Amino acid sequence: DAIRRVIEDAALFSIFHKYMHEFDTYIVKQNKTSGTNLPLPFAQQILSDLGPLALQDRAELIIGLFFQMRRAFFFISNNVGGHSEPVRKLRARLWQNIFSHDLRLYLRCLHTQMESFSTLLIGETGVGKSQAAAALGRSAFIPFHEQSSRFEANFLDIYVTANIAEFPESLIESELFGHKKGSFTGALENYSGLLGQTHAHGVLFLDEIGELSLPVQVKLLRVLQERVYNPVGSHQPNRFSGRLVSATHANLANKISTGQFRSDLYYRLASDVIEIPTLRQRLDSSPEESIELVERILLRLMGTNDPQTVEQVHHAVMGRVAKNYSWPGNLREFEQSVRAALLHGEQPHSPLLLPTHTPSLVPTEPHVSGPWESVTWSADEMLGHYVRHAYEKLGSFERVAQRLKLDWRTVKKWVSPSKNE
């Protein structure tokens, strides 16, 4: 049996790679065609190749797995780009979240049971939680039907997403669970709600899950425990067969300790908790990742990322901030900085710091710890240290100049003396 499994795995590996590029072409085409389920043009060729392996009874399942693996690679690679160690680890976590750590186990039984594994994405604002969620949602297993040569659903249509913070509190319950016509003022017709709109093989992504009110948390807990829910105004239970992925930038532990979030719901949401790394962590691990980020953003914004433009924009973006700038807005802030560089080039500007993040300008050095007779700092040296400290905190020549009432060229001279010699 062990030898047979090895031979079978090797044969499947060979067939998968034979049609890998055809699957990629199909995915790109389907990715532009929402609402339409395109036939798989090379399905009969795969079925013919599987024939000698006596796998006809599993042929549909195998084609479904091949398709899912290429989709997962496509969406994880496109949505979670970069080569830093934190990003590589994140991509590995997302892959295991989709297929588990054992692909044979997944193919044997888990591919139909993934609704039981809820996922919670955590991380600061702007780190790309929604992009990671979309990669998971569009990579779910979709059955293939040999008779029609089509998959059961379009992968664009099986992913449903909503931001809890966008809904008025009075409407969140209706938006999630749906409602029956006449159940409240304004309910003019039946509404299926987000749970009802999620395909049986799909994923529902709820962003800002920490904003749910306690009564709605109780109802969502029932969905995760029993897989059933009742629309507002209805006593007819509906089944939720999709998978739930949620995200938050809030500290749920603090919310639980203050009674704002139910601990039992947290444990139901957290079959797998994935932390999305900050831009600071990514650049600390691999500073050159900023270049790749510029390439990706330019390709998306302009349809091109020629090396000369990338170099110019990257130089402008990174030249506007201090070397150890913390990027509090993460990827979202970085992308806006690329836009600003496209508009204004290397002109000095203020970084996207919120007022609440404005730091103190009190320098930690140099300081006088002994008698004045021992002081060796000149006035110019003291000023230079003070200006450089301010630049580290505020991130731009112009902003420091405004705060210290200096000309920005003077600030630049003190911050980068070697560049002005």
XYZ file of C-alpha atoms in Angstrom:
421
model
C 0.000 0.000 0.000
C 2.805 2.422 0.853
C 4.506 1.835 -2.500
C 1.184 2.234 -4.326
C 0.562 5.576 -2.576
C 4.024 6.834 -3.538
C 3.485 5.866 -7.190
C 0.019 7.436 -7.169
C 1.323 10.651 -5.611
C 4.114 10.858 -8.179
C 1.650 10.354 -11.046
C -0.725 13.018 -9.694
C 2.208 15.388 -9.186
C 3.189 14.890 -12.840
C -0.365 15.466 -14.119
C -0.787 18.552 -11.944
C 2.366 20.145 -13.353
C 1.412 19.163 -16.888
C -1.732 21.323 -16.678
C -0.483 23.967 -14.256
C -0.175 26.749 -16.816
C -3.533 25.868 -18.368
C -5.126 26.225 -14.937
C -3.400 29.592 -14.504
C -4.768 30.846 -17.828
C -8.242 29.642 -16.877
C -8.023 31.384 -13.473
C -6.975 34.702 -15.012
C -9.865 34.513 -17.478
C -12.399 33.514 -14.819
C -11.077 36.256 -12.551
C -12.425 38.791 -15.050
C -15.831 37.122 -15.410
C -17.942 37.462 -12.282
C -21.338 35.763 -12.366
C -20.430 33.419 -15.227
C -19.178 29.883 -14.709
C -16.735 29.141 -17.514
C -16.251 25.524 -18.659
C -12.841 23.960 -18.057
C -11.576 23.501 -21.642
C -8.973 20.816 -20.851
C -11.081 18.746 -18.458
C -11.353 15.744 -20.783
C -7.575 15.662 -21.222
C -7.070 15.447 -17.454
C -9.723 12.746 -17.177
C -7.973 10.798 -19.915
C -4.637 11.063 -18.093
C -6.247 9.872 -14.853
C -7.778 6.817 -16.561
C -4.704 4.521 -16.443
C -4.345 5.244 -12.725
C -7.775 3.727 -11.999
C -8.839 6.958 -10.300
C -12.076 7.497 -12.222
C -14.115 7.434 -9.020
C -12.002 10.285 -7.605
C -11.405 12.184 -10.845
C -13.815 15.034 -10.058
C -12.302 15.443 -6.596
C -8.761 15.503 -7.979
C -9.603 18.129 -10.602
C -11.226 20.206 -7.866
C -8.055 19.940 -5.778
C -5.794 20.868 -8.720
C -7.931 23.942 -9.368
C -7.929 24.931 -5.709
C -4.157 24.624 -5.399
C -3.518 26.887 -8.369
C -6.101 29.416 -7.120
C -4.490 29.441 -3.683
C -1.069 30.055 -5.211
C -2.486 32.768 -7.487
C -4.356 34.719 -4.814
C -1.848 34.311 -1.987
C 0.989 35.421 -4.279
C -0.939 38.386 -5.642
C -2.559 39.515 -2.390
C 0.364 38.928 -0.024
C 3.475 40.001 -1.892
C 6.998 40.385 -0.598
C 10.031 38.269 0.246
C 10.735 39.254 3.841
C 10.704 36.511 6.447
C 7.448 37.742 8.108
C 5.668 37.658 4.734
C 6.994 34.206 3.835
C 5.735 32.911 7.169
C 2.362 34.569 6.586
C 1.976 32.941 3.170
C 2.794 29.554 4.707
C 0.170 30.114 7.420
C -2.453 31.040 4.827
C -1.625 27.960 2.738
C -2.018 25.674 5.772
C -5.245 27.464 6.689
C -6.620 26.419 3.301
C -5.200 22.883 3.005
C -4.017 21.985 6.527
C -0.444 20.698 7.011
C -1.255 17.337 5.376
C -2.564 17.499 1.811
C -3.407 13.799 1.757
C -5.536 14.191 4.901
C -7.199 17.249 3.365
C -8.061 15.385 0.171
C -9.340 12.373 2.078
C -11.767 14.126 4.420
C -11.073 17.739 5.392
C -11.990 19.440 2.104
C -15.692 19.015 2.954
C -15.293 20.021 6.618
C -13.589 23.407 6.418
C -16.715 25.212 7.639
C -15.733 23.975 11.088
C -12.492 25.963 11.042
C -13.149 29.650 11.652
C -10.242 32.012 11.183
C -9.402 35.256 12.988
C -6.994 37.719 11.357
C -5.414 40.222 13.719
C -3.097 43.146 13.121
C -2.787 46.905 13.029
C -4.868 49.077 10.731
C -3.581 49.052 7.171
C -1.490 45.861 7.301
C -3.584 44.059 4.661
C -6.029 41.905 6.640
C -8.709 42.214 3.965
C -6.230 41.143 1.263
C -5.308 38.046 3.250
C -9.001 37.303 3.813
C -9.718 37.610 0.093
C -6.924 35.140 -0.653
C -8.542 32.658 1.734
C -12.067 33.323 0.477
C -11.292 32.874 -3.221
C -9.255 29.731 -2.605
C -12.006 27.596 -1.063
C -12.651 24.118 -2.475
C -15.254 24.103 -5.294
C -16.549 20.739 -6.577
C -16.091 19.901 -10.265
C -18.819 18.189 -12.330
C -17.621 16.040 -15.194
C -20.938 16.075 -17.041
C -20.929 19.851 -17.533
C -17.120 20.301 -17.421
C -17.760 23.127 -14.995
C -17.077 23.853 -11.364
C -20.075 24.251 -9.102
C -19.510 27.971 -8.615
C -17.392 30.891 -9.774
C -14.674 31.554 -7.203
C -15.472 35.276 -7.387
C -19.031 34.607 -6.226
C -18.286 32.386 -3.233
C -16.553 35.153 -1.270
C -18.826 37.529 0.657
C -17.320 40.415 2.615
C -18.600 43.125 4.943
C -17.177 45.641 7.397
C -19.176 45.628 10.628
C -18.177 49.227 11.356
C -19.981 50.403 8.206
C -23.442 49.381 9.437
C -25.599 51.338 11.882
C -25.974 49.289 15.061
C -29.727 49.027 14.524
C -29.208 47.313 11.145
C -26.305 44.958 11.859
C -28.558 42.069 12.879
C -30.649 42.401 9.723
C -27.551 42.710 7.510
C -26.024 39.566 8.990
C -29.025 37.279 9.431
C -31.527 38.775 7.008
C -35.141 39.620 7.774
C -38.682 38.709 6.927
C -40.904 41.136 5.074
C -42.774 43.359 7.539
C -40.628 42.386 10.533
C -39.813 46.061 11.180
C -40.467 49.463 9.674
C -38.735 49.592 6.305
C -38.626 45.803 5.817
C -40.538 45.923 2.530
C -39.405 42.522 1.294
C -37.609 39.401 2.452
C -33.827 39.798 2.714
C -31.408 36.875 2.886
C -28.624 38.680 4.760
C -24.893 38.032 4.510
C -25.149 34.526 5.983
C -27.801 33.615 3.444
C -25.781 35.053 0.563
C -22.729 32.926 1.350
C -22.349 29.897 -0.916
C -22.259 26.463 0.709
C -18.617 26.184 -0.383
C -17.877 29.832 0.249
C -16.413 32.158 2.834
C -17.979 35.046 4.741
C -15.463 37.669 5.819
C -16.487 40.012 8.648
C -14.035 42.839 9.163
C -13.909 44.740 12.479
C -15.564 41.846 14.305
C -14.764 43.577 17.594
C -17.463 46.180 16.848
C -20.343 43.694 17.186
C -22.819 44.467 19.956
C -23.261 41.855 22.683
C -26.787 40.758 21.561
C -25.514 40.130 18.015
C -22.471 38.324 19.415
C -24.832 35.858 21.111
C -26.603 35.157 17.818
C -23.360 34.750 15.893
C -22.131 32.351 18.573
C -25.192 30.185 17.908
C -24.359 30.145 14.199
C -20.852 28.880 14.899
C -22.025 26.309 17.458
C -25.128 24.956 15.725
C -24.714 26.231 12.129
C -28.274 27.606 12.191
C -29.798 31.075 12.498
C -33.151 32.797 12.263
C -33.731 35.875 10.107
C -35.231 38.836 11.961
C -38.980 38.273 12.336
C -38.821 34.606 11.312
C -39.056 31.371 13.299
C -37.804 29.306 10.378
C -34.186 28.222 11.020
C -31.737 28.522 8.149
C -28.433 26.693 7.858
C -25.114 28.452 7.347
C -22.788 26.127 5.462
C -19.999 28.520 4.639
C -16.766 29.244 6.452
C -16.343 32.331 8.638
C -13.223 34.479 8.477
C -13.109 37.572 10.674
C -10.611 40.330 11.392
C -9.945 43.062 13.895
C -7.297 45.603 14.791
C -8.721 45.865 18.311
C -7.282 44.109 21.337
C -10.001 41.513 21.946
C -8.378 40.444 25.218
C -8.995 43.949 26.577
C -12.542 43.932 25.242
C -13.192 40.577 26.917
C -11.786 41.812 30.239
C -14.089 44.855 30.138
C -17.149 42.842 29.144
C -17.376 44.254 25.618
C -16.673 40.971 23.865
C -17.729 37.448 24.769
C -14.916 35.020 25.495
C -16.982 32.064 24.235
C -17.438 33.781 20.874
C -13.723 34.510 20.695
C -12.879 30.835 21.129
C -15.356 29.935 18.376
C -13.820 32.502 16.036
C -10.281 31.418 16.778
C -9.810 27.944 15.305
C -6.846 29.601 13.668
C -5.499 33.022 14.676
C -3.223 34.592 12.069
C -1.331 37.781 12.861
C -0.588 39.965 9.840
C 2.886 41.528 10.169
C 3.295 45.284 10.233
C 5.213 47.160 7.567
C 7.805 47.983 10.241
C 8.429 44.273 10.840
C 8.670 43.591 7.121
C 11.167 46.373 6.431
C 13.210 45.583 9.530
C 13.572 42.031 8.241
C 14.192 42.999 4.611
C 14.674 46.726 3.795
C 14.648 46.028 0.053
C 11.014 44.928 0.339
C 10.062 48.603 -0.007
C 11.242 48.421 -3.625
C 8.991 45.446 -4.336
C 6.067 47.248 -2.718
C 6.620 50.233 -5.016
C 6.747 47.869 -8.022
C 3.440 46.250 -7.083
C 1.698 49.555 -6.403
C 2.878 51.138 -9.661
C 1.817 48.087 -11.646
C -1.660 48.319 -10.121
C -1.949 52.112 -10.465
C -0.406 52.595 -13.905
C -0.161 49.173 -15.508
C 3.633 49.434 -15.651
C 6.561 49.179 -13.268
C 9.579 49.893 -15.433
C 12.813 49.984 -13.405
C 13.522 53.679 -13.951
C 10.120 54.778 -12.663
C 10.340 52.367 -9.745
C 13.760 53.729 -8.771
C 12.592 57.354 -8.978
C 9.411 56.786 -6.994
C 11.130 54.611 -4.403
C 13.835 57.230 -3.899
C 11.163 59.911 -3.457
C 9.098 57.859 -1.010
C 11.963 56.769 1.203
C 13.683 60.152 0.993
C 10.656 61.854 2.547
C 10.799 59.965 5.828
C 13.359 59.284 8.526
C 15.434 56.134 8.178
C 13.691 54.476 11.120
C 10.214 55.866 10.375
C 7.602 53.552 11.906
C 4.915 53.729 9.168
C 1.952 53.798 11.597
C -0.489 53.529 8.678
C 1.352 50.472 7.326
C 0.664 49.426 3.702
C -2.189 51.895 3.336
C 0.076 54.794 4.292
C 2.893 53.505 2.090
C 0.604 53.386 -0.951
C -0.571 56.948 -0.323
C 3.074 57.994 -0.080
C 3.664 56.448 -3.510
C 0.756 58.492 -4.871
C 2.200 61.631 -3.280
C 5.591 60.884 -4.840
C 3.976 60.474 -8.258
C 2.314 63.875 -7.866
C 5.090 65.874 -6.215
C 8.342 64.011 -6.784
C 10.942 64.591 -4.088
C 9.434 67.772 -2.685
C 9.354 67.645 1.134
C 5.989 66.837 2.657
C 4.465 65.864 5.974
C 4.046 62.127 6.578
C 0.588 60.798 7.195
C 0.787 61.096 10.965
C -2.421 61.576 12.877
C -2.387 64.352 15.493
C -2.721 61.764 18.268
C 0.512 60.195 17.075
C 2.535 63.435 17.152
C 5.495 62.595 19.368
C 7.323 64.656 21.908
C 10.406 66.456 20.691
C 12.290 66.178 23.963
C 15.632 64.615 23.024
C 17.176 61.932 25.132
C 20.705 62.972 24.205
C 22.998 64.726 24.579
C 22.417 65.544 28.242
C 24.490 67.047 31.017
C 25.035 64.681 33.903
C 28.087 66.324 35.501
C 29.344 69.825 36.255
C 29.214 72.417 33.491
C 32.990 72.472 33.370
C 32.855 68.975 31.845
C 30.525 69.942 28.973
C 32.227 69.539 25.586
C 29.207 70.069 23.277
C 29.256 73.234 21.188
C 26.023 75.141 20.485
C 26.082 73.918 16.880
C 26.472 70.308 18.009
C 23.589 70.678 20.448
C 21.416 72.146 17.696
C 22.415 69.376 15.317
C 21.440 66.653 17.792
C 18.155 68.381 18.519
C 17.267 68.758 14.833
C 18.164 65.150 14.050
C 16.085 63.934 16.986
C 13.128 65.984 15.774
C 13.541 64.540 12.272
C 13.519 60.984 13.612
C 10.229 61.718 15.339
C 8.462 63.816 12.686
C 9.832 62.212 9.526
C 10.200 65.168 7.109
C 12.369 68.243 6.687
C 9.347 70.496 6.198
C 7.575 69.321 9.340
C 10.700 69.801 11.467
C 11.225 73.247 9.955
C 7.689 74.251 10.896
C 8.026 72.999 14.462
C 11.494 74.492 15.091
C 10.934 77.653 13.020
C 13.862 76.938 10.728
C 14.281 76.911 6.966
C 13.825 73.346 5.686
C 17.174 73.548 3.867
C 18.818 74.275 7.211
C 17.098 71.230 8.674
C 18.334 69.112 5.784
C 21.886 70.395 6.357
C 21.823 69.254 9.991
C 20.122 65.916 9.273
C 22.273 64.928 6.292
C 25.506 66.884 6.578
C 27.420 64.555 4.254
C 24.950 65.220 1.453
C 25.491 68.964 1.691
C 29.247 69.086 1.699
